[in-house]
Amino acid sequence: MSQVNIKDSVIFITGANRGIGRALVEVAVEGGAAKVYAAARDTSKLTGLVSRDPARIIPVELDVTDGEQIRRAVKQAADTQILINNAGVAGYSGIIFQFSEEAARRELEVNYFGPLHLARAFFPVLSGKPQAAVANVISVGGLSTFPMAATYSASKAAAHSLTQGLRAELHSRGITVFGIYPGPIDTDMADGVDMEKESPRNVAVRVYQGFAEGREDITTDKFADEFVVNLRNDAKAVERDNAQFAHQS
Ligand SMILES: NC(=O)c1ccc[n+]([C@@H]2O[C@H](COP(=O)([O-])OP(=O)(O)OC[C@H]3O[C@@H](n4cnc5c(N)ncnc54)[C@H](OP(=O)(O)O)[C@@H]3O)[C@@H](O)[C@H]2O)c1
């Protein structure tokens, strides 16, 4: 475990065109990052963001499920020190009720295989660099299932496990691996979620504070802070509490 400072660092962020990804780009630039690669499926959606600081915000075309685009992105961003796997999808599919096979598979492709392939592809360029790190944006739903988004939670549980595996393998290689665990955040993804939500900007601030403190597991908001404490105290009670939100038909 080591401290990672964004000041003067080169950062690569997936899903950077909106939501938490966009806030991560903005806060990194404000925090003195040397360069931020802002990756998005459609780079025309990055125009406004890039125009804020074209010298430091570099657009990259990247669908995290596309192997060829990943290879091209690594070549373009070979000076990257910190990879942030932020891109994600949520289909709000249940298991028996409101099930969508398509959503379940898509969530695994984007939320699990995306970070897996990105971490593998960026490993050679991160190796040997100072401040080298991989950070995966997971969810507290990956620690205890949100039944109204059960297949999404399963993909995030896979991403949580992937993060631990990556950390174990990269421990001796000087690459710090962070897991980021947000609760409900005010983005398009949580549009239909009727809960108090944290702002993407505050999430980004908490992420980089966590990096600077060398905290491998980073919660980003009050809901997430309380959720992990409750899990530690009584995981079954958390599971029972979450069950009230399950699809019933
Ligand atoms: N919002 C929450 O309550 C919450 C809570 C816990 C964790 N999270 C996690 O936080 C991360 C960011 O989510 P958000 O809340 O900012 O959601 P969002 O506003 O819906 O943004 C999702 C981002 O992911 C991108 N994306 C989706 N599929 C992609 C693909 N195949 N390749 C590349 N990019 C792709 C989207 O790009 P397009 O614009 O091209 O679709 C968009 O930039 C996700 O991993 C999410 O699971 C969110």
mmCIF file of N, CA and C and ligand atoms in Angstrom, residues 14-21 39-42 45 62-65 85-89 106 110-111 137-140 152 156 181-190, ligand 1:
data_model
loop_
_atom_site.group_PDB
_atom_site.id
_atom_site.type_symbol
_atom_site.label_atom_id
_atom_site.label_comp_id
_atom_site.label_asym_id
_atom_site.label_seq_id
_atom_site.Cartn_x
_atom_site.Cartn_y
_atom_site.Cartn_z
ATOM 1 N N THR A 14 -11.802 5.977 -17.715
ATOM 2 C CA THR A 14 -12.811 5.471 -18.662
ATOM 3 C C THR A 14 -14.191 6.028 -18.299
ATOM 4 N N GLY A 15 -15.070 6.084 -19.291
ATOM 5 C CA GLY A 15 -16.422 6.610 -19.062
ATOM 6 C C GLY A 15 -16.377 8.043 -18.601
ATOM 7 N N ALA A 16 -15.541 8.859 -19.285
ATOM 8 C CA ALA A 16 -15.234 10.213 -18.789
ATOM 9 C C ALA A 16 -16.202 11.277 -19.285
ATOM 10 N N ASN A 17 -17.145 10.909 -20.137
ATOM 11 C CA ASN A 17 -17.982 11.944 -20.754
ATOM 12 C C ASN A 17 -19.115 12.435 -19.865
ATOM 13 N N ARG A 18 -19.467 11.667 -18.815
ATOM 14 C CA ARG A 18 -20.554 12.134 -17.931
ATOM 15 C C ARG A 18 -20.395 11.503 -16.550
ATOM 16 N N GLY A 19 -21.272 11.936 -15.637
ATOM 17 C CA GLY A 19 -21.341 11.319 -14.313
ATOM 18 C C GLY A 19 -20.043 11.396 -13.526
ATOM 19 N N ILE A 20 -19.747 10.312 -12.827
ATOM 20 C CA ILE A 20 -18.580 10.271 -11.935
ATOM 21 C C ILE A 20 -17.283 10.413 -12.740
ATOM 22 N N GLY A 21 -17.229 9.812 -13.921
ATOM 23 C CA GLY A 21 -16.015 9.869 -14.750
ATOM 24 C C GLY A 21 -15.655 11.300 -15.106
ATOM 25 N N ALA A 39 -11.412 9.083 -21.570
ATOM 26 C CA ALA A 39 -11.824 8.069 -22.543
ATOM 27 C C ALA A 39 -13.342 7.961 -22.590
ATOM 28 N N ALA A 40 -13.872 7.861 -23.814
ATOM 29 C CA ALA A 40 -15.320 7.725 -23.996
ATOM 30 C C ALA A 40 -15.598 6.960 -25.284
ATOM 31 N N ARG A 41 -16.768 6.315 -25.315
ATOM 32 C CA ARG A 41 -17.154 5.589 -26.538
ATOM 33 C C ARG A 41 -17.294 6.560 -27.695
ATOM 34 N N ASP A 42 -17.875 7.728 -27.416
ATOM 35 C CA ASP A 42 -18.120 8.733 -28.446
ATOM 36 C C ASP A 42 -17.377 10.007 -28.043
ATOM 37 N N LYS A 45 -18.734 13.600 -27.427
ATOM 38 C CA LYS A 45 -19.374 13.968 -26.155
ATOM 39 C C LYS A 45 -18.368 14.540 -25.149
ATOM 40 N N LEU A 62 -12.789 5.056 -26.636
ATOM 41 C CA LEU A 62 -12.664 3.736 -26.004
ATOM 42 C C LEU A 62 -14.000 3.175 -25.529
ATOM 43 N N ASP A 63 -14.392 2.080 -26.188
ATOM 44 C CA ASP A 63 -15.441 1.212 -25.650
ATOM 45 C C ASP A 63 -14.683 0.121 -24.903
ATOM 46 N N VAL A 64 -14.936 -0.013 -23.610
ATOM 47 C CA VAL A 64 -14.115 -0.918 -22.790
ATOM 48 C C VAL A 64 -14.355 -2.397 -23.119
ATOM 49 N N THR A 65 -15.335 -2.678 -23.984
ATOM 50 C CA THR A 65 -15.573 -4.065 -24.396
ATOM 51 C C THR A 65 -14.901 -4.376 -25.739
ATOM 52 N N ASN A 85 -10.644 2.697 -13.818
ATOM 53 C CA ASN A 85 -11.721 1.978 -14.496
ATOM 54 C C ASN A 85 -13.042 2.441 -13.899
ATOM 55 N N ASN A 86 -13.663 3.400 -14.579
ATOM 56 C CA ASN A 86 -14.905 3.996 -14.053
ATOM 57 C C ASN A 86 -16.131 3.588 -14.860
ATOM 58 N N ALA A 87 -15.983 3.350 -16.176
ATOM 59 C CA ALA A 87 -17.148 3.067 -17.034
ATOM 60 C C ALA A 87 -17.980 1.935 -16.447
ATOM 61 N N GLY A 88 -19.297 2.102 -16.496
ATOM 62 C CA GLY A 88 -20.157 1.054 -15.963
ATOM 63 C C GLY A 88 -21.572 1.177 -16.497
ATOM 64 N N VAL A 89 -22.306 0.068 -16.396
ATOM 65 C CA VAL A 89 -23.724 0.058 -16.779
ATOM 66 C C VAL A 89 -24.532 -0.659 -15.704
ATOM 67 N N ARG A 106 -24.418 -7.861 -20.367
ATOM 68 C CA ARG A 106 -23.804 -6.555 -20.649
ATOM 69 C C ARG A 106 -23.074 -6.046 -19.395
ATOM 70 N N VAL A 110 -19.117 -5.072 -19.313
ATOM 71 C CA VAL A 110 -18.623 -3.706 -19.064
ATOM 72 C C VAL A 110 -17.996 -3.595 -17.673
ATOM 73 N N ASN A 111 -18.703 -4.101 -16.644
ATOM 74 C CA ASN A 111 -18.302 -3.843 -15.250
ATOM 75 C C ASN A 111 -17.216 -4.794 -14.752
ATOM 76 N N VAL A 137 -13.740 1.544 -10.036
ATOM 77 C CA VAL A 137 -14.971 2.072 -9.426
ATOM 78 C C VAL A 137 -15.955 0.904 -9.329
ATOM 79 N N ILE A 138 -16.222 0.473 -8.112
ATOM 80 C CA ILE A 138 -17.073 -0.711 -7.903
ATOM 81 C C ILE A 138 -18.432 -0.181 -7.421
ATOM 82 N N SER A 139 -18.873 -0.536 -6.245
ATOM 83 C CA SER A 139 -20.136 -0.068 -5.657
ATOM 84 C C SER A 139 -20.279 -0.814 -4.349
ATOM 85 N N VAL A 140 -20.954 -0.213 -3.370
ATOM 86 C CA VAL A 140 -21.229 -0.990 -2.164
ATOM 87 C C VAL A 140 -22.164 -2.159 -2.484
ATOM 88 N N TYR A 152 -26.576 -6.527 -11.673
ATOM 89 C CA TYR A 152 -25.558 -5.464 -11.582
ATOM 90 C C TYR A 152 -24.671 -5.720 -10.358
ATOM 91 N N LYS A 156 -20.631 -6.340 -9.981
ATOM 92 C CA LYS A 156 -19.772 -5.529 -9.121
ATOM 93 C C LYS A 156 -19.074 -6.392 -8.065
ATOM 94 N N TYR A 181 -15.832 2.406 -3.609
ATOM 95 C CA TYR A 181 -17.157 1.871 -3.272
ATOM 96 C C TYR A 181 -18.148 3.008 -3.014
ATOM 97 N N PRO A 182 -18.814 3.493 -4.084
ATOM 98 C CA PRO A 182 -19.823 4.529 -3.869
ATOM 99 C C PRO A 182 -21.157 3.934 -3.417
ATOM 100 N N GLY A 183 -21.953 4.772 -2.727
ATOM 101 C CA GLY A 183 -23.372 4.503 -2.522
ATOM 102 C C GLY A 183 -24.132 5.187 -3.647
ATOM 103 N N PRO A 184 -25.383 5.652 -3.408
ATOM 104 C CA PRO A 184 -26.147 6.310 -4.472
ATOM 105 C C PRO A 184 -25.553 7.682 -4.830
ATOM 106 N N ILE A 185 -25.272 7.870 -6.105
ATOM 107 C CA ILE A 185 -24.650 9.112 -6.581
ATOM 108 C C ILE A 185 -25.562 9.736 -7.632
ATOM 109 N N ASP A 186 -25.588 11.061 -7.656
ATOM 110 C CA ASP A 186 -26.524 11.791 -8.505
ATOM 111 C C ASP A 186 -26.035 11.846 -9.960
ATOM 112 N N THR A 187 -26.215 10.735 -10.672
ATOM 113 C CA THR A 187 -25.842 10.657 -12.092
ATOM 114 C C THR A 187 -27.001 10.010 -12.855
ATOM 115 N N ASP A 188 -26.857 9.922 -14.178
ATOM 116 C CA ASP A 188 -27.900 9.285 -15.003
ATOM 117 C C ASP A 188 -28.192 7.866 -14.510
ATOM 118 N N MET A 189 -27.156 7.166 -14.080
ATOM 119 C CA MET A 189 -27.327 5.762 -13.673
ATOM 120 C C MET A 189 -28.329 5.624 -12.526
ATOM 121 N N ALA A 190 -28.342 6.600 -11.630
ATOM 122 C CA ALA A 190 -29.202 6.499 -10.446
ATOM 123 C C ALA A 190 -30.450 7.370 -10.585
HETATM 124 N N1 LIG B 1 -24.480 6.463 -9.775
HETATM 125 C C1 LIG B 1 -24.437 5.628 -8.767
HETATM 126 O O1 LIG B 1 -25.321 5.637 -7.887
HETATM 127 C C2 LIG B 1 -23.295 4.645 -8.630
HETATM 128 C C3 LIG B 1 -23.167 3.954 -7.415
HETATM 129 C C4 LIG B 1 -22.136 3.033 -7.264
HETATM 130 C C5 LIG B 1 -21.246 2.836 -8.296
HETATM 131 N N2 LIG B 1 -21.394 3.521 -9.468
HETATM 132 C C6 LIG B 1 -20.422 3.234 -10.523
HETATM 133 O O2 LIG B 1 -19.779 4.436 -10.922
HETATM 134 C C7 LIG B 1 -19.316 4.310 -12.270
HETATM 135 C C8 LIG B 1 -19.755 5.534 -13.055
HETATM 136 O O3 LIG B 1 -21.183 5.538 -13.111
HETATM 137 P P1 LIG B 1 -22.058 6.866 -13.181
HETATM 138 O O4 LIG B 1 -22.922 6.870 -11.983
HETATM 139 O O5 LIG B 1 -21.209 8.024 -13.503
HETATM 140 O O6 LIG B 1 -23.000 6.459 -14.409
HETATM 141 P P2 LIG B 1 -23.412 7.189 -15.766
HETATM 142 O O7 LIG B 1 -23.635 8.628 -15.541
HETATM 143 O O8 LIG B 1 -24.490 6.331 -16.306
HETATM 144 O O9 LIG B 1 -22.084 7.055 -16.676
HETATM 145 C C9 LIG B 1 -21.629 5.814 -17.103
HETATM 146 C C10 LIG B 1 -20.407 6.039 -17.939
HETATM 147 O O10 LIG B 1 -19.918 4.752 -18.379
HETATM 148 C C11 LIG B 1 -19.779 4.799 -19.786
HETATM 149 N N3 LIG B 1 -19.897 3.483 -20.429
HETATM 150 C C12 LIG B 1 -20.927 2.614 -20.389
HETATM 151 N N4 LIG B 1 -20.650 1.521 -21.151
HETATM 152 C C13 LIG B 1 -19.406 1.728 -21.653
HETATM 153 C C14 LIG B 1 -18.562 0.981 -22.506
HETATM 154 N N5 LIG B 1 -18.913 -0.214 -23.001
HETATM 155 N N6 LIG B 1 -17.331 1.496 -22.815
HETATM 156 C C15 LIG B 1 -16.943 2.705 -22.326
HETATM 157 N N7 LIG B 1 -17.708 3.462 -21.550
HETATM 158 C C16 LIG B 1 -18.917 2.984 -21.210
HETATM 159 C C17 LIG B 1 -20.877 5.746 -20.261
HETATM 160 O O11 LIG B 1 -20.621 6.149 -21.582
HETATM 161 P P3 LIG B 1 -21.837 6.512 -22.631
HETATM 162 O O12 LIG B 1 -22.227 7.925 -22.340
HETATM 163 O O13 LIG B 1 -21.208 6.309 -23.968
HETATM 164 O O14 LIG B 1 -22.946 5.533 -22.350
HETATM 165 C C18 LIG B 1 -20.712 6.847 -19.223
HETATM 166 O O15 LIG B 1 -19.633 7.671 -19.545
HETATM 167 C C19 LIG B 1 -19.904 2.996 -12.792
HETATM 168 O O16 LIG B 1 -18.928 1.978 -12.735
HETATM 169 C C20 LIG B 1 -21.028 2.709 -11.812
HETATM 170 O O17 LIG B 1 -21.355 1.347 -11.754
HETATM 171 C C21 LIG B 1 -22.388 4.422 -9.654
#
